[in-house]
Amino acid sequence: MNFNLALPVGTTLDRFIMRKEKDFPYATGELSQLLRDIALAAKIVNREINRAGLLDVTGGFGQQNVQGEEQQKLDVIANIRFIRALRNGGEVCAIISEEEEEIIQTGNKKGKYIVAIDPLDGSSNIDVNVSIGTIFSIYRRKSETGCDGTLEDCLQNGTHQVAAGYIIYGSSTMLVYTTGNGVNGFTYEPSLGEFFLSHPDIKTPATGTVYSCNEGGVNSFPEGVKQYLNYCKESGYSGRYIGSLVADFHRNLLKGGIYIYPSTAKAPNGKLRLMYECNALGFIVEQAGGKASDGSRRILDIEPTELHQRCPLVIGSAEMVDKVEAFMKSEVAV
Ligand code: P6P
C-alpha cells in the first residue's frame, strides 16, 4: 500500500480522501464521509466568521460554557453547525464538545465513530479579527453498534485516535488533518466552495527559534519552564503568542517552534483540554515529526478520566520539547 503517494497540489479534498481511501483495503468509506461532513461544517462556519462584523454574531452570547468561559455567539453557532453536520452525516454515534457538559448522543446508534471537538477555539479573538480555529479528534467506538455512545467510548487515550485535524480561519482558511499516515493541508477557495491540497505531507522542523507562551503567569510557572524561557531569551529566540492556540500551533508546525501552556496558579492542571485540544494537536504534530507532552508524559499516553479534563501542554519541534522536558526533569532532580 503506497500511503505516501504524492498527489498533485491542487487536488480537491474530496479526490484526496477518495484516493487515500483506496490505500486502505478494508476501508468502507464511513471515515471518508465523516471527514467530508466536517469539511462541510467548516465551510459554513467559515462563512459566518467572515461576515461576523456585518451580522449580529460577534460578542458574548450571555451564557457560560462548561468551562465557565463566556460563550461568544459564534461559539454557539459553530457548535450547532458541527453537531448538525455530524448528526446528519450518520457516521458518528456520540460527540464530546467543549461547549456542552454532557456527551451529545446523535441518535445514530449504528455510527461507528466518536468525535471530540472544540468548535471554535480562541473565540475571544473574533471581535478583533484575529485567527481562530476548530480542533477535532475522531475515535472508533469500543461498544457494539445499535446503542448510544458510552462514556468508555469517549474516554480513550490519544493513541486510539483514527484521525485528527484543525481548521484555521485566518488570512486564508485551511483544513489540516491526519489519519495516521502523514499530515496534509488544504486551503479553502470560497469562490469555488472547495478545499484544495496546498501543503502535502507536512513535516515540522526538528527545532526552531520561536516560543509561544503567555508569560503573564510566569511567577507561578514550574521552575523548569521558567528556566526554559530564560534559555530561549539567552539564545535570542523570538516570542510569538497570538492567544489563539490553532494559530500559534499552525505557525510553529510549518516554521518550527514551541507552544507552552504550563500549570499556573490560575490553572493548576493547565488550561487546555486533553480530549479536544491536546490529543488532536498531539496526533498531528507527531505525524509531522514533532512532539507533544505535558512536560513529562507524552500527551497521547495520558489516560483520560473526565470528558473536559485539562492538562499542561508543551508541543512543537521535537528538540525543543525535549529541552523543556530536560529542564523539568532537572527541576524534579533539584
Ligand atoms: P491565555 C483560547 O481561549 C485558548 O484556549 C487558546 O486558544 C489560547 O492559546 C489560550 O486559551 C490563551 O489563554 O490564558 O493566554 O489567554
Short mmCIF file of C-alpha atoms and ligand atoms in Angstrom, two decimals:
data_model
loop_
_atom_site.label_atom_id
_atom_site.label_comp_id
_atom_site.label_asym_id
_atom_site.label_seq_id
_atom_site.Cartn_x
_atom_site.Cartn_y
_atom_site.Cartn_z
CA MET A 1 0.00 0.00 0.00
CA ASN A 2 1.52 3.28 -1.10
CA PHE A 3 0.48 5.57 1.74
CA ASN A 4 2.72 8.36 0.64
CA LEU A 5 1.67 8.61 -2.96
CA ALA A 6 2.17 12.28 -3.65
CA LEU A 7 -0.95 13.76 -5.15
CA PRO A 8 -0.56 16.96 -7.12
CA VAL A 9 -1.05 20.23 -5.29
CA GLY A 10 -4.48 21.50 -6.27
CA THR A 11 -6.15 18.13 -5.77
CA THR A 12 -9.52 18.71 -4.13
CA LEU A 13 -10.09 17.39 -0.61
CA ASP A 14 -12.78 15.07 -1.95
CA ARG A 15 -10.47 13.49 -4.51
CA PHE A 16 -7.67 13.26 -1.95
CA ILE A 17 -9.93 11.45 0.53
CA MET A 18 -11.14 9.05 -2.17
CA ARG A 19 -7.56 8.35 -3.32
CA LYS A 20 -6.33 7.72 0.19
CA GLU A 21 -9.36 5.55 0.94
CA LYS A 22 -8.19 3.17 -1.81
CA ASP A 23 -4.95 2.75 0.21
CA PHE A 24 -6.97 1.10 2.98
CA PRO A 25 -8.25 -2.23 1.57
CA TYR A 26 -10.76 -2.65 4.38
CA ALA A 27 -11.95 0.95 4.34
CA THR A 28 -15.69 1.04 4.00
CA GLY A 29 -15.99 4.74 3.40
CA GLU A 30 -17.53 5.83 6.70
CA LEU A 31 -14.43 7.68 7.88
CA SER A 32 -14.12 9.36 4.48
CA GLN A 33 -17.72 10.50 4.70
CA LEU A 34 -17.13 11.75 8.25
CA LEU A 35 -14.20 13.88 7.09
CA ARG A 36 -16.40 15.29 4.33
CA ASP A 37 -19.09 16.14 6.92
CA ILE A 38 -16.52 18.06 8.99
CA ALA A 39 -15.32 19.92 5.90
CA LEU A 40 -18.92 20.90 5.08
CA ALA A 41 -19.49 22.34 8.55
CA ALA A 42 -16.15 24.16 8.30
CA LYS A 43 -17.28 25.88 5.09
CA ILE A 44 -20.48 27.05 6.77
CA VAL A 45 -18.68 28.27 9.91
CA ASN A 46 -16.09 30.00 7.72
CA ARG A 47 -18.89 31.93 6.00
CA GLU A 48 -20.36 33.02 9.35
CA ILE A 49 -16.94 34.12 10.64
CA ASN A 50 -16.15 36.11 7.50
CA ARG A 51 -19.40 38.05 7.88
CA ALA A 52 -19.20 38.34 11.69
CA GLY A 53 -18.74 42.09 11.65
CA LEU A 54 -21.80 42.52 9.43
CA LEU A 55 -24.15 40.22 11.29
CA ASP A 56 -25.08 40.35 14.93
CA VAL A 57 -22.89 37.32 15.70
CA THR A 58 -19.96 38.91 17.47
CA GLY A 59 -19.68 39.40 21.18
CA GLY A 60 -20.97 37.39 24.07
CA PHE A 61 -23.97 35.07 24.00
CA GLY A 62 -24.83 35.87 27.58
CA GLN A 63 -24.13 32.35 28.85
CA GLN A 64 -21.11 30.44 30.11
CA ASN A 65 -19.95 27.09 28.76
CA VAL A 66 -18.95 24.08 30.83
CA GLN A 67 -15.54 25.67 31.22
CA GLY A 68 -17.04 28.70 32.93
CA GLU A 69 -15.97 30.80 29.93
CA GLU A 70 -18.37 33.35 28.44
CA GLN A 71 -19.74 31.81 25.23
CA GLN A 72 -19.35 34.00 22.19
CA LYS A 73 -22.26 33.99 19.73
CA LEU A 74 -20.07 32.37 17.09
CA ASP A 75 -19.05 29.67 19.60
CA VAL A 76 -22.70 28.66 19.83
CA ILE A 77 -23.24 28.90 16.06
CA ALA A 78 -20.14 26.79 15.34
CA ASN A 79 -21.18 24.20 17.93
CA ILE A 80 -24.63 23.88 16.36
CA ARG A 81 -23.21 23.65 12.82
CA PHE A 82 -20.68 20.90 13.58
CA ILE A 83 -23.13 18.87 15.67
CA ARG A 84 -25.78 19.14 12.93
CA ALA A 85 -23.33 18.09 10.19
CA LEU A 86 -22.11 15.11 12.23
CA ARG A 87 -25.67 14.10 13.21
CA ASN A 88 -26.94 14.34 9.61
CA GLY A 89 -23.87 12.51 8.26
CA GLY A 90 -24.83 9.38 10.19
CA GLU A 91 -21.29 8.11 10.87
CA VAL A 92 -20.97 9.41 14.45
CA CYS A 93 -22.82 7.92 17.44
CA ALA A 94 -21.66 10.46 20.05
CA ILE A 95 -19.82 13.77 20.36
CA ILE A 96 -17.81 15.48 23.09
CA SER A 97 -17.90 19.26 22.60
CA GLU A 98 -16.16 22.00 24.56
CA GLU A 99 -19.49 23.82 24.52
CA GLU A 100 -21.56 21.03 26.13
CA GLU A 101 -21.10 19.46 29.56
CA GLU A 102 -22.54 16.04 28.72
CA ILE A 103 -21.92 13.60 25.88
CA ILE A 104 -24.06 14.55 22.87
CA GLN A 105 -25.88 11.49 21.53
CA THR A 106 -26.54 11.91 17.81
CA GLY A 107 -29.17 9.16 17.63
CA ASN A 108 -27.04 7.35 15.01
CA LYS A 109 -26.85 4.16 17.05
CA LYS A 110 -25.14 2.37 14.17
CA GLY A 111 -22.50 5.10 13.90
CA LYS A 112 -19.00 3.64 14.30
CA TYR A 113 -17.25 6.83 15.39
CA ILE A 114 -16.90 9.28 18.28
CA VAL A 115 -15.86 12.89 17.65
CA ALA A 116 -14.28 15.16 20.26
CA ILE A 117 -14.39 18.78 19.12
CA ASP A 118 -13.61 22.34 20.11
CA PRO A 119 -15.96 24.01 17.62
CA LEU A 120 -14.33 27.44 17.83
CA ASP A 121 -11.13 27.78 19.84
CA GLY A 122 -9.78 31.24 20.59
CA SER A 123 -13.23 32.72 20.04
CA SER A 124 -12.49 35.67 22.31
CA ASN A 125 -10.38 36.88 19.37
CA ILE A 126 -13.34 37.01 16.98
CA ASP A 127 -14.23 40.65 17.71
CA VAL A 128 -10.70 41.83 16.97
CA ASN A 129 -10.32 39.82 13.75
CA VAL A 130 -7.56 37.51 14.96
CA SER A 131 -7.29 33.99 13.51
CA ILE A 132 -9.34 31.32 15.32
CA GLY A 133 -9.84 27.62 14.79
CA THR A 134 -11.78 24.38 15.10
CA ILE A 135 -9.99 21.34 16.56
CA PHE A 136 -11.28 17.75 16.27
CA SER A 137 -10.36 14.17 17.13
CA ILE A 138 -12.02 11.04 15.76
CA TYR A 139 -12.13 7.70 17.61
CA ARG A 140 -13.69 4.36 16.73
CA ARG A 141 -16.37 3.37 19.26
CA LYS A 142 -15.50 0.46 21.55
CA SER A 143 -19.10 -0.51 22.32
CA GLU A 144 -21.25 -2.57 19.96
CA THR A 145 -23.28 -0.64 17.40
CA GLY A 146 -27.01 -0.43 17.96
CA CYS A 147 -26.88 1.70 21.10
CA ASP A 148 -25.85 5.17 22.21
CA GLY A 149 -22.17 6.02 22.54
CA THR A 150 -20.85 5.25 26.03
CA LEU A 151 -18.55 7.14 28.40
CA GLU A 152 -15.96 4.41 27.76
CA ASP A 153 -16.27 5.09 24.02
CA CYS A 154 -15.45 8.74 24.72
CA LEU A 155 -12.66 8.38 27.27
CA GLN A 156 -9.99 6.82 25.05
CA ASN A 157 -6.37 7.91 25.17
CA GLY A 158 -4.84 9.77 22.25
CA THR A 159 -3.12 6.72 20.75
CA HIS A 160 -6.60 5.40 19.81
CA GLN A 161 -7.41 8.34 17.51
CA VAL A 162 -8.14 7.24 13.93
CA ALA A 163 -7.97 10.83 12.68
CA ALA A 164 -7.44 14.37 13.95
CA GLY A 165 -7.36 17.81 12.44
CA TYR A 166 -8.00 21.50 12.72
CA ILE A 167 -9.42 24.29 10.62
CA ILE A 168 -7.71 27.67 10.91
CA TYR A 169 -9.91 30.63 9.95
CA GLY A 170 -7.13 33.09 9.18
CA SER A 171 -5.85 35.20 6.29
CA SER A 172 -6.89 32.10 4.40
CA THR A 173 -8.92 29.20 5.75
CA MET A 174 -7.14 25.86 5.92
CA LEU A 175 -8.05 22.33 6.91
CA VAL A 176 -5.08 20.32 8.22
CA TYR A 177 -5.59 16.67 9.18
CA THR A 178 -4.03 13.26 9.62
CA THR A 179 -5.39 9.71 9.52
CA GLY A 180 -2.11 8.32 10.84
CA ASN A 181 -0.20 8.40 7.55
CA GLY A 182 1.26 11.88 7.49
CA VAL A 183 -0.26 15.36 7.68
CA ASN A 184 -1.78 17.23 4.74
CA GLY A 185 -3.07 20.81 4.49
CA PHE A 186 -5.89 22.07 2.28
CA THR A 187 -6.62 25.71 1.50
CA TYR A 188 -10.22 26.83 1.01
CA GLU A 189 -11.20 28.65 -2.17
CA PRO A 190 -14.50 30.34 -1.22
CA SER A 191 -15.41 31.28 -4.79
CA LEU A 192 -15.47 27.56 -5.64
CA GLY A 193 -16.53 26.26 -2.23
CA GLU A 194 -13.69 23.72 -2.31
CA PHE A 195 -10.64 22.83 -0.21
CA PHE A 196 -7.55 22.24 -2.39
CA LEU A 197 -4.38 20.38 -1.40
CA SER A 198 -1.83 23.14 -0.77
CA HIS A 199 0.53 21.67 1.88
CA PRO A 200 1.17 17.97 1.05
CA ASP A 201 2.97 15.76 3.60
CA ILE A 202 3.73 18.48 6.19
CA LYS A 203 6.88 17.87 8.26
CA THR A 204 7.68 20.19 11.15
CA PRO A 205 11.32 21.33 11.59
CA ALA A 206 13.24 19.40 14.28
CA THR A 207 13.96 22.68 16.05
CA GLY A 208 13.15 26.37 15.84
CA THR A 209 13.71 29.79 17.38
CA VAL A 210 10.12 30.75 18.24
CA TYR A 211 8.44 30.17 21.61
CA SER A 212 4.74 30.78 22.26
CA CYS A 213 3.77 31.28 25.91
CA ASN A 214 1.64 33.70 27.93
CA GLU A 215 4.32 34.87 30.36
CA GLY A 216 1.83 36.90 32.37
CA GLY A 217 1.64 33.92 34.71
CA VAL A 218 5.37 33.24 34.82
CA ASN A 219 5.68 33.75 38.58
CA SER A 220 3.60 30.63 39.16
CA PHE A 221 5.12 28.52 36.36
CA PRO A 222 7.02 25.34 37.26
CA GLU A 223 10.71 26.15 37.82
CA GLY A 224 11.73 24.07 34.79
CA VAL A 225 9.51 26.15 32.48
CA LYS A 226 10.90 29.38 33.91
CA GLN A 227 14.42 28.09 33.22
CA TYR A 228 13.50 27.09 29.66
CA LEU A 229 12.02 30.53 28.94
CA ASN A 230 15.23 32.13 30.22
CA TYR A 231 17.16 29.76 27.93
CA CYS A 232 15.05 30.95 24.97
CA LYS A 233 15.81 34.61 25.75
CA GLU A 234 19.52 33.95 26.28
CA SER A 235 19.51 32.11 22.93
CA GLY A 236 17.95 35.08 21.14
CA TYR A 237 14.69 33.28 20.28
CA SER A 238 11.57 35.24 19.30
CA GLY A 239 8.43 35.29 21.43
CA ARG A 240 5.29 34.87 19.32
CA TYR A 241 1.98 34.48 21.20
CA ILE A 242 -1.28 35.13 19.38
CA GLY A 243 -3.53 33.90 22.18
CA SER A 244 -5.24 31.55 19.71
CA LEU A 245 -3.92 28.00 20.04
CA VAL A 246 -4.62 26.91 16.46
CA ALA A 247 -2.87 29.99 15.03
CA ASP A 248 0.21 29.60 17.25
CA PHE A 249 0.31 25.83 16.63
CA HIS A 250 -0.06 26.21 12.85
CA ARG A 251 2.79 28.72 12.56
CA ASN A 252 5.08 26.57 14.70
CA LEU A 253 4.10 23.42 12.75
CA LEU A 254 5.18 24.97 9.45
CA LYS A 255 8.15 27.04 10.59
CA GLY A 256 9.40 25.28 13.72
CA GLY A 257 8.81 26.44 17.28
CA ILE A 258 7.19 25.50 20.57
CA TYR A 259 3.93 26.34 22.35
CA ILE A 260 3.82 26.05 26.13
CA TYR A 261 0.77 26.33 28.37
CA PRO A 262 2.04 25.03 31.74
CA SER A 263 0.28 24.61 35.05
CA THR A 264 -0.22 28.03 36.67
CA ALA A 265 -1.73 29.35 39.89
CA LYS A 266 -4.96 30.09 37.98
CA ALA A 267 -4.86 26.79 36.07
CA PRO A 268 -3.13 24.19 38.28
CA ASN A 269 -3.76 21.47 35.66
CA GLY A 270 -3.07 23.78 32.73
CA LYS A 271 -5.81 25.50 30.72
CA LEU A 272 -6.10 23.37 27.60
CA ARG A 273 -8.35 20.34 27.34
CA LEU A 274 -6.96 16.87 26.73
CA MET A 275 -9.78 15.33 24.67
CA TYR A 276 -10.42 18.02 22.04
CA GLU A 277 -7.31 20.18 22.00
CA CYS A 278 -4.17 18.42 23.25
CA ASN A 279 -4.83 14.93 21.84
CA ALA A 280 -5.78 16.19 18.38
CA LEU A 281 -2.79 18.52 18.02
CA GLY A 282 -0.55 15.91 19.64
CA PHE A 283 -1.51 13.33 16.99
CA ILE A 284 -0.93 15.84 14.20
CA VAL A 285 2.42 17.08 15.48
CA GLU A 286 3.76 13.54 15.99
CA GLN A 287 2.68 12.61 12.45
CA ALA A 288 4.64 15.67 11.25
CA GLY A 289 7.76 14.63 13.22
CA GLY A 290 7.22 16.82 16.30
CA LYS A 291 6.34 16.04 19.92
CA ALA A 292 3.64 16.83 22.49
CA SER A 293 3.92 16.32 26.23
CA ASP A 294 2.59 17.70 29.50
CA GLY A 295 6.19 18.48 30.47
CA SER A 296 7.00 14.88 31.33
CA ARG A 297 4.40 12.49 29.83
CA ARG A 298 3.59 12.01 26.14
CA ILE A 299 0.16 13.64 25.65
CA LEU A 300 -1.22 10.70 23.67
CA ASP A 301 -0.43 8.29 26.52
CA ILE A 302 -2.42 10.21 29.13
CA GLU A 303 -5.41 8.12 30.20
CA PRO A 304 -8.49 10.38 30.34
CA THR A 305 -10.78 10.20 33.37
CA GLU A 306 -13.10 13.13 32.61
CA LEU A 307 -14.59 14.49 29.38
CA HIS A 308 -13.28 18.04 29.91
CA GLN A 309 -10.10 17.41 31.84
CA ARG A 310 -7.27 19.84 31.36
CA CYS A 311 -3.56 19.17 31.09
CA PRO A 312 -0.38 21.24 30.69
CA LEU A 313 0.76 21.34 27.04
CA VAL A 314 4.28 21.53 25.59
CA ILE A 315 4.01 20.99 21.82
CA GLY A 316 6.03 21.63 18.67
CA SER A 317 9.52 20.89 17.32
CA ALA A 318 10.85 17.65 18.83
CA GLU A 319 14.21 19.01 20.02
CA MET A 320 12.51 21.98 21.72
CA VAL A 321 10.04 19.76 23.55
CA ASP A 322 12.93 17.53 24.63
CA LYS A 323 14.69 20.61 26.03
CA VAL A 324 11.67 21.66 28.11
CA GLU A 325 11.38 18.12 29.48
CA ALA A 326 15.08 18.16 30.38
CA PHE A 327 14.66 21.40 32.32
CA MET A 328 11.55 19.99 34.02
CA LYS A 329 13.41 16.80 34.90
CA SER A 330 16.36 18.75 36.36
CA GLU A 331 13.77 20.70 38.39
CA VAL A 332 12.45 17.42 39.72
CA ALA A 333 16.03 16.37 40.48
CA VAL A 334 16.62 19.58 42.49
P1 P6P B 1 -4.49 32.83 27.84
C1 P6P B 1 -8.18 30.36 23.92
O1 P6P B 1 -9.08 30.61 25.00
C2 P6P B 1 -7.23 29.29 24.37
O2 P6P B 1 -7.95 28.14 24.68
C3 P6P B 1 -6.18 29.03 23.31
O3 P6P B 1 -6.69 29.20 22.02
C4 P6P B 1 -5.10 30.05 23.63
O4 P6P B 1 -3.81 29.62 23.24
C5 P6P B 1 -5.19 30.15 25.15
O5 P6P B 1 -6.52 29.76 25.52
C6 P6P B 1 -4.98 31.58 25.61
O6 P6P B 1 -5.04 31.56 27.01
O7 P6P B 1 -4.55 32.40 29.29
O8 P6P B 1 -3.07 33.08 27.36
O9 P6P B 1 -5.41 33.97 27.49
#
